Tab-separated table of C-alpha atoms and ligand atoms in Angstrom:
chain	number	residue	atom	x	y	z
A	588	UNK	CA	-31.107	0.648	13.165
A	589	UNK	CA	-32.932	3.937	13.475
A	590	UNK	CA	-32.800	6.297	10.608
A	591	UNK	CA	-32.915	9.516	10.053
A	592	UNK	CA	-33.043	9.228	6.142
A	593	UNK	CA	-35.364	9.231	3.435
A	594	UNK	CA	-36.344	5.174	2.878
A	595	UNK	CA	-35.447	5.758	-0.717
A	596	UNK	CA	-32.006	6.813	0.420
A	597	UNK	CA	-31.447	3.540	3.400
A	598	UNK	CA	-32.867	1.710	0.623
A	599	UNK	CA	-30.098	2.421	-1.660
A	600	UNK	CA	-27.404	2.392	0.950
A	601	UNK	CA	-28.942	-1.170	2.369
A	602	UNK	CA	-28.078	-2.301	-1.507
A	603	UNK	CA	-24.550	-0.931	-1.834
A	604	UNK	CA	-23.796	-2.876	1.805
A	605	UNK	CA	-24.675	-6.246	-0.340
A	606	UNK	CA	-21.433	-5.768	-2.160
A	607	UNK	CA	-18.492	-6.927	-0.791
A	608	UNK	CA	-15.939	-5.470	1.874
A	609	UNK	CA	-18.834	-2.762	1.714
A	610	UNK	CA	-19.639	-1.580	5.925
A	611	UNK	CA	-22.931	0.657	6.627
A	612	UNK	CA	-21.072	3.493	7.050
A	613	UNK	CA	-19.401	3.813	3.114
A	614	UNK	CA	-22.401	1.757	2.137
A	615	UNK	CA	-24.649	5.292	3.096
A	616	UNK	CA	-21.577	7.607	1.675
A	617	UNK	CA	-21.816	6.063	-2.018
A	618	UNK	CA	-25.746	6.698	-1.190
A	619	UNK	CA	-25.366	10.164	-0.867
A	620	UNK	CA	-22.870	10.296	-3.583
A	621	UNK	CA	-24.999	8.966	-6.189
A	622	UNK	CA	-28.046	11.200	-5.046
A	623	UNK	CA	-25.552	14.368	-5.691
A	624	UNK	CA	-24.612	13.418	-9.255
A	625	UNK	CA	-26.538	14.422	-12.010
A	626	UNK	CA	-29.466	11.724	-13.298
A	627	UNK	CA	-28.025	10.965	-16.510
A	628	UNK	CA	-24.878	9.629	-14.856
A	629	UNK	CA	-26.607	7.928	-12.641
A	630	UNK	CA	-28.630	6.547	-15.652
A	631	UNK	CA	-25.767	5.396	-17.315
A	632	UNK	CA	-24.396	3.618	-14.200
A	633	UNK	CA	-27.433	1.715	-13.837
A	634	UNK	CA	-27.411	0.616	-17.361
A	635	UNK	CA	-23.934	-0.747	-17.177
A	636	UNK	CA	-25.087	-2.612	-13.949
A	637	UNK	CA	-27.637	-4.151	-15.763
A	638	UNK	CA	-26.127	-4.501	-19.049
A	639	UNK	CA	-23.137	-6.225	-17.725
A	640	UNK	CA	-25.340	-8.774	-15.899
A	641	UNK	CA	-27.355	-9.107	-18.658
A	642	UNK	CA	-24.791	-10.033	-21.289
A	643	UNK	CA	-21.470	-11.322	-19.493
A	644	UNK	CA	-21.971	-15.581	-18.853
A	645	UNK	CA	-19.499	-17.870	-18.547
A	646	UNK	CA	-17.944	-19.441	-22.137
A	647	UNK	CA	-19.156	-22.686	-22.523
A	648	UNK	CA	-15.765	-24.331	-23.145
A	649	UNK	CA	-13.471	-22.544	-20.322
A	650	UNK	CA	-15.636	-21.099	-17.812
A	651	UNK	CA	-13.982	-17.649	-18.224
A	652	UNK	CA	-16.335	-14.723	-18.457
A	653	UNK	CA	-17.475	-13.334	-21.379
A	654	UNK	CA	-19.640	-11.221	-23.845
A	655	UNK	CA	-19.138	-13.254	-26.822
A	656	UNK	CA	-20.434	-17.099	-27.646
A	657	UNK	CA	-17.066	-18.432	-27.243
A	658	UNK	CA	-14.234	-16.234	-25.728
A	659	UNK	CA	-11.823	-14.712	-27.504
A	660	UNK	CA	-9.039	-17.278	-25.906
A	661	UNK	CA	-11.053	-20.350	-26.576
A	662	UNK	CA	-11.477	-19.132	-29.980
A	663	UNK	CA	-7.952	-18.479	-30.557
A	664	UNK	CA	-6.687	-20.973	-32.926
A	665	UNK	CA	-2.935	-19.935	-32.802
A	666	UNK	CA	-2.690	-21.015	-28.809
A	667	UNK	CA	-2.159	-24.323	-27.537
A	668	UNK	CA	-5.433	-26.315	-26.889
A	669	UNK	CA	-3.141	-29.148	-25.502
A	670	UNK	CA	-2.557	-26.924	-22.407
A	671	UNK	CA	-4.810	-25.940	-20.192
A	672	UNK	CA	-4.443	-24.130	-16.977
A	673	UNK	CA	-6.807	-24.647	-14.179
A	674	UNK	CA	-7.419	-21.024	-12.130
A	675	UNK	CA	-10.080	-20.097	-9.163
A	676	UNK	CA	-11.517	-17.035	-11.093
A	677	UNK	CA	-11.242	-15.130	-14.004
A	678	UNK	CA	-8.860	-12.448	-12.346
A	679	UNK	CA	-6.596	-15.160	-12.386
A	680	UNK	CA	-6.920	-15.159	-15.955
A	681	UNK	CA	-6.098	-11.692	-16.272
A	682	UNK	CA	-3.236	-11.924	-14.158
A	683	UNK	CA	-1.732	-14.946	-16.208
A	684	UNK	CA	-2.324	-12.777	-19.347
A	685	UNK	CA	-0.890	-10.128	-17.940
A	686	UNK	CA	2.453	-11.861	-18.246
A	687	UNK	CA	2.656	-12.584	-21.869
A	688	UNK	CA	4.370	-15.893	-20.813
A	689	UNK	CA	1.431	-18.712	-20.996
A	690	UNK	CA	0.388	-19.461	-24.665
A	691	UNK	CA	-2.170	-22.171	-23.814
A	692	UNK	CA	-5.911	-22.317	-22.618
A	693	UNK	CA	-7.824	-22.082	-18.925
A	694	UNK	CA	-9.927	-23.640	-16.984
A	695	UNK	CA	-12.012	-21.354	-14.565
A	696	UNK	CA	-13.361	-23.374	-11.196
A	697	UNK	CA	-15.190	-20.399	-10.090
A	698	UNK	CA	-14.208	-21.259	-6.234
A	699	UNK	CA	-11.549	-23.404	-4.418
A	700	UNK	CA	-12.816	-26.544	-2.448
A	701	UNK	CA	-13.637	-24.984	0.867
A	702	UNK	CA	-15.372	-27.821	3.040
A	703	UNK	CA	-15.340	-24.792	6.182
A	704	UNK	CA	-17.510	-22.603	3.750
A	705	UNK	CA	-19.494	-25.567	2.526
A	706	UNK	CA	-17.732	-25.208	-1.074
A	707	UNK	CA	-17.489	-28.738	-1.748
A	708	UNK	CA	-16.342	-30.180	-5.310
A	709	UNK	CA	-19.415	-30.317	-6.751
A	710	UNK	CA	-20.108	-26.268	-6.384
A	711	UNK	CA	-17.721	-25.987	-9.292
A	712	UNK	CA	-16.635	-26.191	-12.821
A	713	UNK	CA	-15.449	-29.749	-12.328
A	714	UNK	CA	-17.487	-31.341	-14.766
A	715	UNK	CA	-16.925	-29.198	-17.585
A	716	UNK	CA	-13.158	-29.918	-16.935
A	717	UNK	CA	-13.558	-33.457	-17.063
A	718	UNK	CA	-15.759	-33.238	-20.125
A	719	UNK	CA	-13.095	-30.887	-21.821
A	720	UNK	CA	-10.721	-33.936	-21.171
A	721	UNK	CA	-12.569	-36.757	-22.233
A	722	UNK	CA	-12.731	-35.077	-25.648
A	723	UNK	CA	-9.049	-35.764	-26.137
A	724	UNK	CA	-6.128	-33.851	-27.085
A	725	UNK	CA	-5.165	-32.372	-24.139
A	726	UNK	CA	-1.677	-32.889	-22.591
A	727	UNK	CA	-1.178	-31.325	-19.863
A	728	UNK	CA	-2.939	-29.598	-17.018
A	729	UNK	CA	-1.344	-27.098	-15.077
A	730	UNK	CA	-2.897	-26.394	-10.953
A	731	UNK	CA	-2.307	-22.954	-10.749
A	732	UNK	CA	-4.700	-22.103	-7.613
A	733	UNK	CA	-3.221	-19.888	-5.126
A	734	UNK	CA	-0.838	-21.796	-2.693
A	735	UNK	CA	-3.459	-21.188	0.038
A	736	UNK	CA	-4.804	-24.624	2.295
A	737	UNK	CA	-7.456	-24.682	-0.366
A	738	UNK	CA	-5.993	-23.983	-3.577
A	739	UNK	CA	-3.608	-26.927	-2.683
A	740	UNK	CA	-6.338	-29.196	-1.758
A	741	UNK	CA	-8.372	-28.175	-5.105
A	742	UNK	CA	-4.801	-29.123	-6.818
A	743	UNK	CA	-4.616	-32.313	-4.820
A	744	UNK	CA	-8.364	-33.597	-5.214
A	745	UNK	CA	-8.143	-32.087	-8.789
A	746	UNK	CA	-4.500	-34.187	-9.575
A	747	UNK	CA	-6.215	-37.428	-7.929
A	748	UNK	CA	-9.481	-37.062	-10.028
A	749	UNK	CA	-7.549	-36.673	-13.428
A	750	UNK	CA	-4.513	-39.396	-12.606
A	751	UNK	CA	-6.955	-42.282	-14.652
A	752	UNK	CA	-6.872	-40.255	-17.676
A	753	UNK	CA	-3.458	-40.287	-18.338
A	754	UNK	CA	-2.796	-36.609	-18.889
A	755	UNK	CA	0.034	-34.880	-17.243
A	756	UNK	CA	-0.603	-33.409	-14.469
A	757	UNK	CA	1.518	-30.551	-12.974
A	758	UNK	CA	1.709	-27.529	-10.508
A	759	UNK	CA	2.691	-24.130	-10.776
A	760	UNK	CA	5.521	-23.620	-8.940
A	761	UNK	CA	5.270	-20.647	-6.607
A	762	UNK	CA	9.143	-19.242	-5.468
A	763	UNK	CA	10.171	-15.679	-4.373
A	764	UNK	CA	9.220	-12.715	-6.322
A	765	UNK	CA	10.950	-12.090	-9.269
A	766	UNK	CA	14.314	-9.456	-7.103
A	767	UNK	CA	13.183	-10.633	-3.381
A	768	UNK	CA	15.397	-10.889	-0.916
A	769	UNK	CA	15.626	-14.231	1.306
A	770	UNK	CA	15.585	-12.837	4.429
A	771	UNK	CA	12.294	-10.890	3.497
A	772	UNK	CA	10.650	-13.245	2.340
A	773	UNK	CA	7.657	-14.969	4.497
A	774	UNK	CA	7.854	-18.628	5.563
A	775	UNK	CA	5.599	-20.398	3.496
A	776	UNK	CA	7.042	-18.502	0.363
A	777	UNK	CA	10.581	-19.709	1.300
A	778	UNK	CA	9.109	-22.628	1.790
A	779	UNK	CA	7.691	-23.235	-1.181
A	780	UNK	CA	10.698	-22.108	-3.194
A	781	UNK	CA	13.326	-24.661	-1.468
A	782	UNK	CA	10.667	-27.320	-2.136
A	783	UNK	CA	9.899	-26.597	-5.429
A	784	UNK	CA	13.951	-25.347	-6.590
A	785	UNK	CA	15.820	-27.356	-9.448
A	786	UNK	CA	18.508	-28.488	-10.859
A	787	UNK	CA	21.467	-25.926	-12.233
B	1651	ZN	ZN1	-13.303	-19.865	-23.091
């Protein structure tokens, strides 16, 4: 593409169109912003790129992302260990926690099972599930990837894998939003809910 910029200036702009949902065109506008604000700003955003990167892994026991050695819901002793909840990423996390409702642990995959995008089992945090298992005291294990074609073959391949350890294996159910209307709900959502309802 021909350029009428300074190189230090495409450079930048060729680095901000790495990110995701990021085109060329806001790709060179956050270019220009960041050469208008003033360098210690600039400074400090740098030093949170790097800092995060440099001190945010995933905990060793759930996957989740974190700062500390083990995170702070793996190190909580008053929730349930027995229970843990298997999620694609950690925003899922944040959304479960968000609730208030779920009082046991996660399991981060990092990924769905995506055979299209070459995402096969392997690609994720499989092992470390099965390892978290084999240690014993677990109960239950609770599929809550998205009802998408491949969060419910993760669930599937996930439910078929764990079935010869003899822990419970279950799914979230997903139903209409909490005041939705029938007739506005979508298909698969309506779906879903008569297939999952239960007894009253
Ligand atoms: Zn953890």
């Amino acid at each position: 593409m021909p350029s009428y910029n300074a190189l230090p200036l495409e450079l930048l702009a060729e680095e901000f169109a790495k990110l995701p949902s990021i085109g060329m065109k806001t790709a060179q506008r956050l270019a220009y912003y960041i050469i208008s604000q003033p360098e210690e700003d600039v400074q400090a955003f740098a030093d949170a790129l790097v800092s995060a990167k440099k001190k945010i892994h995933p905990c060793p026991c759930c996957q989740n992302l974190t700062d500390l050695e083990l995170c702070s819901i793996c190190a909580d002793d008053t929730r349930d260990h027995s229970i843990i909840c298997v999620v694609e990423g950690p925003k899922d996390v944040s959304a479960l926690e968000r609730t208030g409702e779920y009082t046991g642990v996660y399991h981060v995959l990092h990924g769905l099972i995506s055979p299209i995008d070459g995402i096969m089992p392997d690609k994720l945090r499989i092992r470390e599930l099965l390892a978290r298992l084999q240690k014993g005291g677990v109960q239950e294990v609770i599929m809550a990837t998205n009802p998408t074609a491949e969060g419910d073959a993760t669930a599937m391949y996930l439910a078929q894998l764990l079935e010869p350890l003899g822990v419970k294996v279950t799914r979230l159910a997903f139903g209409l939003p909490v005041g939705g209307m029938l007739e506005y709900a979508d298909d698969v959502t309506l779906f879903k809910a008569l297939e999952n309802r239960t007894a009253m």
